[in-house]
Coordinates of C-alpha atoms in Angstrom, one line a residue:
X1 CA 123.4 10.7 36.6
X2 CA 126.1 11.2 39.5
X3 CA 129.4 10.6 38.4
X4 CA 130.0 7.6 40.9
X5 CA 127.1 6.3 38.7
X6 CA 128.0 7.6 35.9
X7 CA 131.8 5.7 35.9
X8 CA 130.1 2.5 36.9
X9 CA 128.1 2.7 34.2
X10 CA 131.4 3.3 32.0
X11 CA 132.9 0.0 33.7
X12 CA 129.9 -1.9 33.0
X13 CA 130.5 -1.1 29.4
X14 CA 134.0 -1.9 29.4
X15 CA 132.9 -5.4 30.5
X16 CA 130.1 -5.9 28.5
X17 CA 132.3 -5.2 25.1
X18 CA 134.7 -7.8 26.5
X19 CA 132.0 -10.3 27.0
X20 CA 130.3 -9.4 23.5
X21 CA 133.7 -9.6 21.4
X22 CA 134.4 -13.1 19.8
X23 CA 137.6 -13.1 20.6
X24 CA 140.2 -10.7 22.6
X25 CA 142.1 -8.2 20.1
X26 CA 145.3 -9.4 19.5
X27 CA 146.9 -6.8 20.8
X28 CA 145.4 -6.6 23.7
X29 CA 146.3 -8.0 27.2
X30 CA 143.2 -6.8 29.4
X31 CA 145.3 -4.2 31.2
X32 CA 142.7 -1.7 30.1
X33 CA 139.4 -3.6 31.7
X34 CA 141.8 -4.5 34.7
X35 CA 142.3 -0.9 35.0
X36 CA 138.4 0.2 34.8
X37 CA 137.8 -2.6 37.1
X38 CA 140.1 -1.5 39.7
X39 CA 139.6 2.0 39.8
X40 CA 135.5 0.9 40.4
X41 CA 136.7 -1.1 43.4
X42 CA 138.9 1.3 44.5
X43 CA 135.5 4.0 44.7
X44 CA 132.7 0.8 46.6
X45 CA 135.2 -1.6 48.0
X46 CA 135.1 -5.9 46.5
X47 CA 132.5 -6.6 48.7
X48 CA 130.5 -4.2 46.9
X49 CA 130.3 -5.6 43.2
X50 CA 127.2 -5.5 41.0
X51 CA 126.1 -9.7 41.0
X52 CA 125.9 -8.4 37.1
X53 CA 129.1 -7.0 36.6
X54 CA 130.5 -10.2 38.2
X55 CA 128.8 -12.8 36.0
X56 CA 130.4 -11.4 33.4
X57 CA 133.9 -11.6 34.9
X58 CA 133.0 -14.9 35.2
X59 CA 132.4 -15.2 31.9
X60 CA 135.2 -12.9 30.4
X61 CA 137.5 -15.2 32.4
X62 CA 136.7 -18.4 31.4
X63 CA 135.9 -17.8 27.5
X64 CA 138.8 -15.2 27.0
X65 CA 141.4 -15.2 29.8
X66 CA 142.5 -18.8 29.3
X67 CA 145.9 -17.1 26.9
X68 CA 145.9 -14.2 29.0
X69 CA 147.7 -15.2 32.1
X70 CA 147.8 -11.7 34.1
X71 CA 144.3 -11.1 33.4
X72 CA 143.4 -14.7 34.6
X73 CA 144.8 -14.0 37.9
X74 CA 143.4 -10.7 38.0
X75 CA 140.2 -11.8 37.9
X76 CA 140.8 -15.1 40.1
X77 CA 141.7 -12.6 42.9
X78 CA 138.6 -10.4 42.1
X79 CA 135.8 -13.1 42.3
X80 CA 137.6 -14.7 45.2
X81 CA 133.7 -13.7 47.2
X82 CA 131.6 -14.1 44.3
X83 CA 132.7 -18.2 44.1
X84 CA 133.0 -18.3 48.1
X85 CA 136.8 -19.1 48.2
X86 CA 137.5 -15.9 49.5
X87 CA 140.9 -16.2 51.3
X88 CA 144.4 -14.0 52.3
X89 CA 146.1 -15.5 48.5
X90 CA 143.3 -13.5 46.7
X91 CA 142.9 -10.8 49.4
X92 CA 146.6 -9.9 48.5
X93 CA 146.4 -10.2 44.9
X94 CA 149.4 -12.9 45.4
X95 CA 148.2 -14.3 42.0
X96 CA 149.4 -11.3 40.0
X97 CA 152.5 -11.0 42.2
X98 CA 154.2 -13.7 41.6
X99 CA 153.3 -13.7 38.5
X100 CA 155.8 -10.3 38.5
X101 CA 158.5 -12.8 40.4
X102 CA 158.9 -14.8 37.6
X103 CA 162.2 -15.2 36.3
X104 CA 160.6 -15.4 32.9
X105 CA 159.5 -11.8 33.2
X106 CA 161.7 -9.6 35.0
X107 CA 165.1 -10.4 37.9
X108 CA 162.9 -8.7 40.7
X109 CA 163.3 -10.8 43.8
X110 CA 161.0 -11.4 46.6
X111 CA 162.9 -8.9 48.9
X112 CA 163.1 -6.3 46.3
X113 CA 159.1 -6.5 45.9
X114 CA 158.4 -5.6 49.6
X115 CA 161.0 -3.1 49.0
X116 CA 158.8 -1.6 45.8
X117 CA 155.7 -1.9 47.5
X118 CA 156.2 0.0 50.9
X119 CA 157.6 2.9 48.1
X120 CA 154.0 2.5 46.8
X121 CA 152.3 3.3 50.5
X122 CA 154.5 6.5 50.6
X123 CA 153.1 7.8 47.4
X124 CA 149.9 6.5 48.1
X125 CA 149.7 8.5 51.9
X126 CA 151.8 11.7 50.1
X127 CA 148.9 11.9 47.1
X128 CA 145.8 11.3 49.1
X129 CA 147.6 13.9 51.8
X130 CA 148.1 16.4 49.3
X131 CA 144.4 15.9 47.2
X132 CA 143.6 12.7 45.4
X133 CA 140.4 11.5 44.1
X134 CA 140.0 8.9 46.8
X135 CA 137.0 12.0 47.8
X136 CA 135.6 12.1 51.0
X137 CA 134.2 10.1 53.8
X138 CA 137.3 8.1 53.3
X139 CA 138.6 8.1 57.1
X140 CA 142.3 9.5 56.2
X141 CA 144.2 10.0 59.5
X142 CA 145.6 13.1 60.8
X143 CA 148.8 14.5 60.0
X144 CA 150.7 13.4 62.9
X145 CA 149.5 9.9 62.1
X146 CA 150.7 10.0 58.3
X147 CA 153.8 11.8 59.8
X148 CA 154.5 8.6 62.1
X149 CA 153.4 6.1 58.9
X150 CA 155.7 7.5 56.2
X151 CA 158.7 7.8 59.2
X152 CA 158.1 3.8 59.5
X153 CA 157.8 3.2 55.8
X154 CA 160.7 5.4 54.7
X155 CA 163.0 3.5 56.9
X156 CA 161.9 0.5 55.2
X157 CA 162.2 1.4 51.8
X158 CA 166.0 2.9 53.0
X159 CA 167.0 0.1 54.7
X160 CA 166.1 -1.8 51.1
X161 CA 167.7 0.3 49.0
X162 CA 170.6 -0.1 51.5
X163 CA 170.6 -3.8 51.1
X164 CA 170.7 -3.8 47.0
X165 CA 173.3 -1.2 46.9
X166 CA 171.7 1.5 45.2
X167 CA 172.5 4.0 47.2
X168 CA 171.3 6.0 50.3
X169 CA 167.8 7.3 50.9
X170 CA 167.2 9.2 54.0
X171 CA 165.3 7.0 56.9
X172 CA 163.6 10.0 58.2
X173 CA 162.4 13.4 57.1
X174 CA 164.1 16.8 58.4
X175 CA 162.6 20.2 57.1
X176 CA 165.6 22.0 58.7
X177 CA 168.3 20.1 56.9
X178 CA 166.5 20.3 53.7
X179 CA 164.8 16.9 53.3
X180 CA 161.4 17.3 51.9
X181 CA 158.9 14.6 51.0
X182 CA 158.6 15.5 48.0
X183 CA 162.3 15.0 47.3
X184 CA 162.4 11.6 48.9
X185 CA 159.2 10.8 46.9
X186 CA 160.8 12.0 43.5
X187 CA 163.6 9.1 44.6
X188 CA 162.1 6.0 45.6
X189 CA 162.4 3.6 43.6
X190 CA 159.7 2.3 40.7
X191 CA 158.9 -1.0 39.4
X192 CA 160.8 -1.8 36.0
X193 CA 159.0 0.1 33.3
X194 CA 157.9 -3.3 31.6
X195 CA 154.8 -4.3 29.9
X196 CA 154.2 -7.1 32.8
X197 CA 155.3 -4.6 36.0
X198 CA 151.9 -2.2 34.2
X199 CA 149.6 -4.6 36.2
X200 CA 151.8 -3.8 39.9
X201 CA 149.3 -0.6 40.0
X202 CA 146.3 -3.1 39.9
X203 CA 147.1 -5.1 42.9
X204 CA 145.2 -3.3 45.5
X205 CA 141.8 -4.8 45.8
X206 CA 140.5 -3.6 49.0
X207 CA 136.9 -5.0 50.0
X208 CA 135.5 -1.8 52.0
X209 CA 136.4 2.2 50.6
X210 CA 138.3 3.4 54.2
X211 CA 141.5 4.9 53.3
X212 CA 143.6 2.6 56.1
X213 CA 142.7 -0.9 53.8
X214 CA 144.9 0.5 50.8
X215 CA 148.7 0.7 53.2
X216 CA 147.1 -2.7 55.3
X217 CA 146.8 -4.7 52.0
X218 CA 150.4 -3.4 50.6
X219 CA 152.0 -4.3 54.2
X220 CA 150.5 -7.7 54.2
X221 CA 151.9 -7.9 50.5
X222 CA 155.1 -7.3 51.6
X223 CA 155.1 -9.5 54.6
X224 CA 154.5 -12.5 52.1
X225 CA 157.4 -11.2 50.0
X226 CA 159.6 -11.4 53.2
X227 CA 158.9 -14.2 53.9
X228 CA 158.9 -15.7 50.7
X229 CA 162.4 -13.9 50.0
X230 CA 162.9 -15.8 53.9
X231 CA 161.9 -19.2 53.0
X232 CA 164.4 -19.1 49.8
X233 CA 167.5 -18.5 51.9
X234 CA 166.4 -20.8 54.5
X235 CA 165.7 -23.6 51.7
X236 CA 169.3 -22.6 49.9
X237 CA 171.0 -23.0 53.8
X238 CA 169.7 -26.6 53.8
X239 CA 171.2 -27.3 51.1
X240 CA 174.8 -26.1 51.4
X241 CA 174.4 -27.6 54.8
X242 CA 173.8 -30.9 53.6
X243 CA 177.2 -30.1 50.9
X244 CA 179.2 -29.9 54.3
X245 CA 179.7 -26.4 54.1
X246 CA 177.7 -24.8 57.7
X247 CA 179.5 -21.6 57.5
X248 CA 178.0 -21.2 53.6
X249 CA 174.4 -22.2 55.5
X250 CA 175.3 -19.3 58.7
X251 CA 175.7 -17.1 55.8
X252 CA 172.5 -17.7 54.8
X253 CA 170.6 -17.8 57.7
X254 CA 172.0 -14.6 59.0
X255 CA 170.6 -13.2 55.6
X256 CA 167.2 -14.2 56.8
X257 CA 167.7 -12.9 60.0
X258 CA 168.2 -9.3 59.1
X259 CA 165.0 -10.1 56.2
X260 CA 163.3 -11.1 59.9
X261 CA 164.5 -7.8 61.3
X262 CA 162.7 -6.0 58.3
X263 CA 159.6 -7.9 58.4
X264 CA 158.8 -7.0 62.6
X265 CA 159.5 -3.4 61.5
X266 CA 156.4 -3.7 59.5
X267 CA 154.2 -3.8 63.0
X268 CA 155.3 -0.3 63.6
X269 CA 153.8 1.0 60.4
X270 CA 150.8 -1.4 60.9
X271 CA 150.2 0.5 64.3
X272 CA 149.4 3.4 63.2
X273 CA 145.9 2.3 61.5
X274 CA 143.3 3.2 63.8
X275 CA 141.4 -0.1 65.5
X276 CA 138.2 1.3 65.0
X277 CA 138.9 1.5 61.1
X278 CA 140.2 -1.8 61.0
X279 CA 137.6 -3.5 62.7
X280 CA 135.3 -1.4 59.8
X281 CA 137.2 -3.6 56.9
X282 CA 137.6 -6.4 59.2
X283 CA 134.0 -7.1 59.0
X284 CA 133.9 -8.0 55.4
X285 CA 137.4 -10.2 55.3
X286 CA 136.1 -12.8 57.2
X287 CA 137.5 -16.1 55.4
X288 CA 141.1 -14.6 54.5
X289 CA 143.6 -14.8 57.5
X290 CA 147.2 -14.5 57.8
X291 CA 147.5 -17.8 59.3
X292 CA 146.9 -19.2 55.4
X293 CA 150.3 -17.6 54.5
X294 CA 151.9 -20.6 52.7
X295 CA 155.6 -18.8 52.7
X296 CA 155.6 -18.5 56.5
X297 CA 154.9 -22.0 56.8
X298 CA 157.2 -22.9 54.3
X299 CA 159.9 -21.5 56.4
X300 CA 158.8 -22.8 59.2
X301 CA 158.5 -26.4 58.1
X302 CA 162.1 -25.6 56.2
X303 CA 163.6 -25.3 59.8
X304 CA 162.2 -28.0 61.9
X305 CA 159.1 -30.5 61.1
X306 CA 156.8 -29.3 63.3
X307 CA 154.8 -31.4 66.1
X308 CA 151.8 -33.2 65.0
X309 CA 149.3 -31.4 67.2
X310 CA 150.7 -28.0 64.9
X311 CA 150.8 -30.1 61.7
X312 CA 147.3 -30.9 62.3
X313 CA 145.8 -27.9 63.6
X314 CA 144.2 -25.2 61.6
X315 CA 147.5 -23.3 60.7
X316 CA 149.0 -26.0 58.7
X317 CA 145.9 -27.8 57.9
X318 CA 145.1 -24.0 55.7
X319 CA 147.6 -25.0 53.7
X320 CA 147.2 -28.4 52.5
X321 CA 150.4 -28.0 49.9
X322 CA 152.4 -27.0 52.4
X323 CA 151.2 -29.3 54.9
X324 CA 151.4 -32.4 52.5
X325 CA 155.3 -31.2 51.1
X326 CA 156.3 -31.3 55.1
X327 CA 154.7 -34.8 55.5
X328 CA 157.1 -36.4 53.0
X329 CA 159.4 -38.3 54.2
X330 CA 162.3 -37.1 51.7
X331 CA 161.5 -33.6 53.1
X332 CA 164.7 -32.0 54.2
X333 CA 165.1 -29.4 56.6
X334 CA 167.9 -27.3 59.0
X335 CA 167.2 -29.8 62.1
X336 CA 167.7 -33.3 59.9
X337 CA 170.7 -31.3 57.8
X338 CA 172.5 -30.3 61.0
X339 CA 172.0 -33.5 63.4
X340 CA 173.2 -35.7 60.0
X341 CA 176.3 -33.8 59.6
X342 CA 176.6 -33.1 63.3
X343 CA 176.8 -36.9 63.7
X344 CA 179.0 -37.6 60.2
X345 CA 181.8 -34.6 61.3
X346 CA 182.4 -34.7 64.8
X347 CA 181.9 -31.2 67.4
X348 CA 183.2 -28.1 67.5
X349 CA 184.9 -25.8 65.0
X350 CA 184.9 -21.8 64.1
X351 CA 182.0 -22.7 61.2
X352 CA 180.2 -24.8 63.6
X353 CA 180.4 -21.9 66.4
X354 CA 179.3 -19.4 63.9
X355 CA 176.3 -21.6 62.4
X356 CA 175.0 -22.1 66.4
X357 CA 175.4 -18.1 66.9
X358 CA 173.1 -18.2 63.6
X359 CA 170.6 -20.2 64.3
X360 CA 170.1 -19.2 67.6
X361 CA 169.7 -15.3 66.1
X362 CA 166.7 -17.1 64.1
X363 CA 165.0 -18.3 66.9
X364 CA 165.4 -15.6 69.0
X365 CA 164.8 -13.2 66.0
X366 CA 161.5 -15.4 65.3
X367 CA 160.2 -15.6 68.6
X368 CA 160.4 -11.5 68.7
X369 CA 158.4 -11.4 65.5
X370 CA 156.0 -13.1 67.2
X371 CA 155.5 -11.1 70.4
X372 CA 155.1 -8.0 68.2
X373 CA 152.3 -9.7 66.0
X374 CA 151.0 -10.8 69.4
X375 CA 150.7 -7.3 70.8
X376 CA 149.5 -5.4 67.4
X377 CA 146.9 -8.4 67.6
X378 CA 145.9 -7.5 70.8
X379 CA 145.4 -3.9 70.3
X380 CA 143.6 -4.6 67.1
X381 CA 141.2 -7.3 67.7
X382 CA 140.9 -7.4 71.5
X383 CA 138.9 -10.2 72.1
X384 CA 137.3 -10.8 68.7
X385 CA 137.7 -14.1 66.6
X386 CA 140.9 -13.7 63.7
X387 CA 139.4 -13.4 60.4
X388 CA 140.3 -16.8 59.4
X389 CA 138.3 -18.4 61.8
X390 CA 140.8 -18.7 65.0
X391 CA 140.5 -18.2 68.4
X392 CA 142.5 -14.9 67.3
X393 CA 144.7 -13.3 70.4
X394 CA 144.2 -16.8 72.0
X395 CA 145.5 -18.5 69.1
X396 CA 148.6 -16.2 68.8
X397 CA 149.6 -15.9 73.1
X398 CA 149.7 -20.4 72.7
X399 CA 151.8 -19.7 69.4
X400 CA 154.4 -18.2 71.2
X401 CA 155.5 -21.3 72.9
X402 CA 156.4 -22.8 69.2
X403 CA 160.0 -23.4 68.2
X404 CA 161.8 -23.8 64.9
X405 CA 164.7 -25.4 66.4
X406 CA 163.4 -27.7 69.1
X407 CA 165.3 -30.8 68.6
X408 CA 168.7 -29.0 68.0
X409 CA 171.3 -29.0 71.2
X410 CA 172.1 -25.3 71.3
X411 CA 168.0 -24.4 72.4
X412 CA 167.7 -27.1 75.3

């Protein structure tokens, strides 16, 4: 038997032990089969799966998992394509994640997530660069190109550290001064070492085996932790706003900005995957999109309601939950906070001043995000349909013409 057979087989048996057991050992959690499981679709890609091997997921999933919420959500994200609701939540492994963002479980914050996860593409490009057991055929790119990835995702990682005061990590790597990779790797900084933060290393589900869907997955990750880490400060601005305080709500939206600043930095790195690879994996994503990201539409719907042609087109109408919380009347954004207070206060002031300099760095910061996911877009997909069934490139160029902050004064 080859050994690719041979550990399938060995996977298979982990699963069918799970399915044959009465009931799940008490003292175990199912980090053990989620491990087995993911190194197998780690070697053949999701799309991939034995039909056998998921019927009993299924199985294990709804007689055992029910008390087991880590492993539920594991395997709600692993037979997202074997129950057709394929989609970007469960491409992400955004069940398991936030699972790790719960207060309950550990203080790690959206920001610090993306901050954890772009250390995880560093040692992910520095293992497979120096030898892994990815094995070959994998498409890894050259060594200027890993060069040019780890530059991008270092300075992201530094600019994180940065932000939570940890202390300094160097954004770029310089053999004559003494910085080695190896050193910086030997410093980034590790999920808690936690029972819960175990299942972080089983969040990579990718659905083809090239080497670019591993880094692509853990970018998009992070993205939704931006923006989720966005859409908090964005909520907490409304709310001081409507308290009276706008230079408490400037202070907060100038904290998304910079998390906005971060998040277009994450195009950079995306660039250096390879289009030809991308439209390899591409082919079996169809039915998960970006354009389902509930967080970005959060914070979008947290700024201004959107017009109705956008509320019912196919980027809010992908997120019903979203799209239904906007629709309510008692739903509060920056525009209705500021006009209210606007009209109760009077013009002018220093906090007023400051709040306009703000929001305006939002929009402008916003609209820059844009353009760049516009032009990666258009490198990537040319003119192919976006995965989640858009007009793709199309879809993004018309987008650009959107504003957060349309009925404000300051953006006439």
């Amino acid at each position: 038997m080859a050994p690719q057979d041979e550990r399938c087989a060995s996977t298979l048996r982990a699963v069918r032990r799970w399915v044959a057991a009465d009931r799940v050992p008490v003292e175990s959690d199912g980090l053990a089969l989620a491990r087995s499981l993911n190194e197998h679709v780690r070697r053949t890609g999701k799309h991939f799966l034995p039909k056998r091997m998921l019927i009993h997921l299924s199985e294990i999933r709804h007689r055992n998992a029910a008390g087991l919420p880590f492993l539920h959500a594991f395997l709600d994200s692993l037979l997202d394509k074997h129950e057709d609701r394929f989609r970007n939540r469960t491409y992400l492994s955004l069940p398991v994640l936030e699972l790790l963002l719960d207060e309950g479980i550990s203080e790690v914050g959206a920001d610090r997530m993306a901050t954890l996860l772009m250390a995880d593409v560093i040692r992910f490009e520095t293992g497979a660069a120096g030898g892994s057991r990815e094995g070959p055929g994998r498409g890894r790119p050259d060594a200027e190109t890993v060069s040019t990835r780890l530059r991008h995702a270092l300075r992201f990682v530094a600019q994180g550290i940065g932000a939570s005061g940890e202390g300094d990590l160097p954004s770029r790597l310089d053999g004559s001064r003494g910085t080695r990779l190896e050193d910086v790797v030997e410093h980034l900084p590790r999920p808690p070492a936690t029972a819960p933060w175990s299942w972080f290393d089983v969040t990579v589900q990718p659905v083809y085996v090239l080497h670019d869907e591993y880094f692509f997955i853990r970018i998009l990750q992070a993205h939704e932790m931006l923006f989720t880490a966005i859409s908090d400060q964005v909520a907490s601005a409304v709310s001081v706003l409507r308290e009276g305080y706008p230079e408490e709500c400037a202070e907060r939206i100038e904290g998304a900005v910079a998390m906005f600043g971060r998040a277009a930095g994450l195009f950079r790195t995306v660039a250096t995957m390879r289009a030809e690879h991308f439209s390899a994996f591409r082919h079996y994503t169809q039915g998960a999109s970006a354009i389902q990201s509930e967080q970005y539409k959060r914070f979008e719907s947290l700024c201004g309601v959107p017009p109705a042609a956008r509320l019912h087109s196919t980027a809010f109408t992908s997120v019903p939950a979203v799209r239904t919380a906007t629709l309510d009347p008692a739903h509060d954004t920056i525009t209705r906070a500021y006009l209210d207070l606007r009209r109760e206060g009077g013009q002018g002031g220093a906090a007023w001043s400051r709040l306009d300099a703000a929001l305006g760095l939002l929009e402008s910061s916003h609209q820059r995000w844009r353009s760049a996911h516009r032009g990666l877009a258009a490198r990537m997909l040319g003119d192919a349909h976006g995965s989640g069934y858009t007009d793709g490139v199309p879809y993004l160029t018309g987008a650009l013409e959107n504003r957060l902050f349309r009925h404000l004064p300051f953006t006439r």
